[in-house]
PDB file of C-alpha atoms in Angstrom:
ATOM      1  CA  MET A   1      18.124  92.052 -27.735  1.00  0.00           C
ATOM      2  CA  ILE A   2      21.283  90.290 -26.974  1.00  0.00           C
ATOM      3  CA  PHE A   3      22.566  93.404 -24.638  1.00  0.00           C
ATOM      4  CA  PRO A   4      20.102  92.844 -21.724  1.00  0.00           C
ATOM      5  CA  GLN A   5      21.375  89.215 -21.608  1.00  0.00           C
ATOM      6  CA  THR A   6      24.762  89.998 -22.029  1.00  0.00           C
ATOM      7  CA  ILE A   7      24.645  92.162 -18.912  1.00  0.00           C
ATOM      8  CA  THR A   8      22.817  89.341 -16.876  1.00  0.00           C
ATOM      9  CA  SER A   9      25.200  86.920 -17.936  1.00  0.00           C
ATOM     10  CA  ALA A  10      27.593  89.607 -16.697  1.00  0.00           C
ATOM     11  CA  ALA A  11      26.719  90.056 -13.409  1.00  0.00           C
ATOM     12  CA  ALA A  12      25.694  86.291 -12.499  1.00  0.00           C
ATOM     13  CA  THR A  13      29.457  85.976 -13.227  1.00  0.00           C
ATOM     14  CA  ALA A  14      30.633  88.508 -11.357  1.00  0.00           C
ATOM     15  CA  PHE A  15      28.240  87.184  -8.281  1.00  0.00           C
ATOM     16  CA  LEU A  16      29.716  83.700  -8.511  1.00  0.00           C
ATOM     17  CA  ALA A  17      33.186  85.020  -8.655  1.00  0.00           C
ATOM     18  CA  PHE A  18      32.722  87.006  -5.251  1.00  0.00           C
ATOM     19  CA  SER A  19      31.114  84.265  -3.635  1.00  0.00           C
ATOM     20  CA  LEU A  20      33.855  81.782  -4.320  1.00  0.00           C
ATOM     21  CA  GLY A  21      36.474  84.459  -2.874  1.00  0.00           C
ATOM     22  CA  VAL A  22      34.868  83.898   0.649  1.00  0.00           C
ATOM     23  CA  ASP A  23      37.644  83.194   3.175  1.00  0.00           C
ATOM     24  CA  ALA A  24      37.863  79.279   4.591  1.00  0.00           C
ATOM     25  CA  PHE A  25      36.505  80.412   7.730  1.00  0.00           C
ATOM     26  CA  GLY A  26      32.573  80.728   8.755  1.00  0.00           C
ATOM     27  CA  THR A  27      32.451  83.381  11.459  1.00  0.00           C
ATOM     28  CA  PRO A  28      36.047  85.618  11.539  1.00  0.00           C
ATOM     29  CA  CYS A  29      37.419  86.158  15.131  1.00  0.00           C
ATOM     30  CA  VAL A  30      36.889  90.465  15.773  1.00  0.00           C
ATOM     31  CA  TYR A  31      40.194  92.584  15.587  1.00  0.00           C
ATOM     32  CA  GLN A  32      42.500  92.763  18.380  1.00  0.00           C
ATOM     33  CA  GLN A  33      40.598  89.599  20.055  1.00  0.00           C
ATOM     34  CA  TYR A  34      42.801  87.133  21.611  1.00  0.00           C
ATOM     35  CA  LYS A  35      41.155  83.329  21.549  1.00  0.00           C
ATOM     36  CA  CYS A  36      42.067  80.096  22.254  1.00  0.00           C
ATOM     37  CA  GLY A  37      42.676  77.887  19.236  1.00  0.00           C
ATOM     38  CA  TYR A  38      40.372  75.349  20.418  1.00  0.00           C
ATOM     39  CA  ASN A  39      37.967  77.868  20.375  1.00  0.00           C
ATOM     40  CA  LEU A  40      38.662  79.089  17.143  1.00  0.00           C
ATOM     41  CA  VAL A  41      38.293  75.671  15.796  1.00  0.00           C
ATOM     42  CA  ALA A  42      34.964  74.801  17.931  1.00  0.00           C
ATOM     43  CA  THR A  43      32.732  77.973  17.258  1.00  0.00           C
ATOM     44  CA  GLN A  44      34.274  79.771  14.716  1.00  0.00           C
ATOM     45  CA  VAL A  45      35.177  77.299  11.985  1.00  0.00           C
ATOM     46  CA  TYR A  46      38.831  77.794  11.197  1.00  0.00           C
ATOM     47  CA  ASN A  47      40.746  74.795  10.845  1.00  0.00           C
ATOM     48  CA  ASN A  48      44.187  73.128  11.503  1.00  0.00           C
ATOM     49  CA  THR A  49      45.859  74.422   8.747  1.00  0.00           C
ATOM     50  CA  GLU A  50      44.788  78.252   9.256  1.00  0.00           C
ATOM     51  CA  LEU A  51      46.276  77.781  12.870  1.00  0.00           C
ATOM     52  CA  THR A  52      49.525  75.926  11.915  1.00  0.00           C
ATOM     53  CA  THR A  53      49.720  79.120   9.792  1.00  0.00           C
ATOM     54  CA  ALA A  54      49.380  81.203  11.811  1.00  0.00           C
ATOM     55  CA  VAL A  55      51.757  79.564  14.409  1.00  0.00           C
ATOM     56  CA  ASN A  56      54.178  79.278  11.208  1.00  0.00           C
ATOM     57  CA  MET A  57      54.487  83.097  11.062  1.00  0.00           C
ATOM     58  CA  THR A  58      54.976  83.933  14.700  1.00  0.00           C
ATOM     59  CA  GLY A  59      58.875  83.611  15.209  1.00  0.00           C
ATOM     60  CA  PRO A  60      58.911  83.014  19.016  1.00  0.00           C
ATOM     61  CA  ILE A  61      56.247  80.146  18.977  1.00  0.00           C
ATOM     62  CA  PRO A  62      58.028  76.534  17.672  1.00  0.00           C
ATOM     63  CA  PRO A  63      56.518  74.054  15.272  1.00  0.00           C
ATOM     64  CA  LEU A  64      53.785  72.816  17.449  1.00  0.00           C
ATOM     65  CA  ALA A  65      51.893  69.080  16.682  1.00  0.00           C
ATOM     66  CA  THR A  66      48.423  69.368  15.774  1.00  0.00           C
ATOM     67  CA  ASN A  67      46.821  69.045  19.514  1.00  0.00           C
ATOM     68  CA  GLN A  68      49.123  71.846  20.781  1.00  0.00           C
ATOM     69  CA  LEU A  69      47.452  74.098  18.366  1.00  0.00           C
ATOM     70  CA  LEU A  70      44.601  74.003  20.292  1.00  0.00           C
ATOM     71  CA  GLN A  71      46.685  75.598  23.394  1.00  0.00           C
ATOM     72  CA  VAL A  72      47.377  78.494  21.769  1.00  0.00           C
ATOM     73  CA  LEU A  73      46.679  82.229  22.473  1.00  0.00           C
ATOM     74  CA  TYR A  74      45.858  83.318  18.935  1.00  0.00           C
ATOM     75  CA  ARG A  75      45.357  87.285  17.847  1.00  0.00           C
ATOM     76  CA  CYS A  76      42.687  88.735  15.214  1.00  0.00           C
ATOM     77  CA  THR A  77      45.152  90.666  13.410  1.00  0.00           C
ATOM     78  CA  ASP A  78      42.920  92.564  10.874  1.00  0.00           C
ATOM     79  CA  THR A  79      39.080  92.453  10.388  1.00  0.00           C
ATOM     80  CA  ASN A  80      38.974  89.901   7.644  1.00  0.00           C
ATOM     81  CA  GLY A  81      39.561  87.183  10.436  1.00  0.00           C
ATOM     82  CA  GLY A  82      43.274  87.029   9.785  1.00  0.00           C
ATOM     83  CA  LEU A  83      45.348  85.519  12.846  1.00  0.00           C
ATOM     84  CA  ALA A  84      48.680  85.460  14.507  1.00  0.00           C
ATOM     85  CA  GLY A  85      49.924  83.155  17.043  1.00  0.00           C
ATOM     86  CA  ASN A  86      50.594  85.191  20.498  1.00  0.00           C
ATOM     87  CA  SER A  87      51.692  82.651  22.954  1.00  0.00           C
ATOM     88  CA  PHE A  88      51.838  79.017  23.575  1.00  0.00           C
ATOM     89  CA  CYS A  89      49.812  78.411  26.829  1.00  0.00           C
ATOM     90  CA  ILE A  90      51.911  75.495  28.348  1.00  0.00           C
ATOM     91  CA  ALA A  91      49.608  75.058  31.264  1.00  0.00           C
ATOM     92  CA  GLY A  92      46.646  75.523  28.955  1.00  0.00           C
ATOM     93  CA  CYS A  93      44.080  77.975  27.386  1.00  0.00           C
ATOM     94  CA  MET A  94      41.497  79.297  29.451  1.00  0.00           C
ATOM     95  CA  THR A  95      38.249  80.531  28.000  1.00  0.00           C
ATOM     96  CA  MET A  96      37.363  83.799  29.727  1.00  0.00           C
ATOM     97  CA  LEU A  97      33.238  84.472  29.897  1.00  0.00           C
ATOM     98  CA  GLY A  98      31.697  87.226  28.010  1.00  0.00           C
ATOM     99  CA  ASN A  99      33.456  89.300  25.183  1.00  0.00           C
ATOM    100  CA  SER A 100      36.821  89.123  27.479  1.00  0.00           C
ATOM    101  CA  ASP A 101      39.761  87.764  25.886  1.00  0.00           C
ATOM    102  CA  ASP A 102      40.906  84.424  26.153  1.00  0.00           C
ATOM    103  CA  GLN A 103      43.888  83.752  28.430  1.00  0.00           C
ATOM    104  CA  CYS A 104      46.980  81.327  29.315  1.00  0.00           C
ATOM    105  CA  ALA A 105      46.421  79.741  32.595  1.00  0.00           C
ATOM    106  CA  LEU A 106      49.451  80.117  35.136  1.00  0.00           C
TER     107      LEU A 106
END
């Protein structure tokens, strides 16, 4: 019978298509959470391209050098790990303990 083989092939193709569509980051940030750029890169596997895109979509933040992207406070915009640049932390970005949001140093 060709019919069961066709169903198996279709299921395998669908599985492969969905598995290739996974976002570039390994663990998305939590919705409405604020995180420093260096934490997003170090612990959640975001990359400089994703950080640059988030900053460029935020009007008040000027274009930044790659090392400055790590000192930006980012807001997680959705449950899929989307980011928006919240603010560039001139005095540095600080990791807060526990599940607290990160903050800019004053």
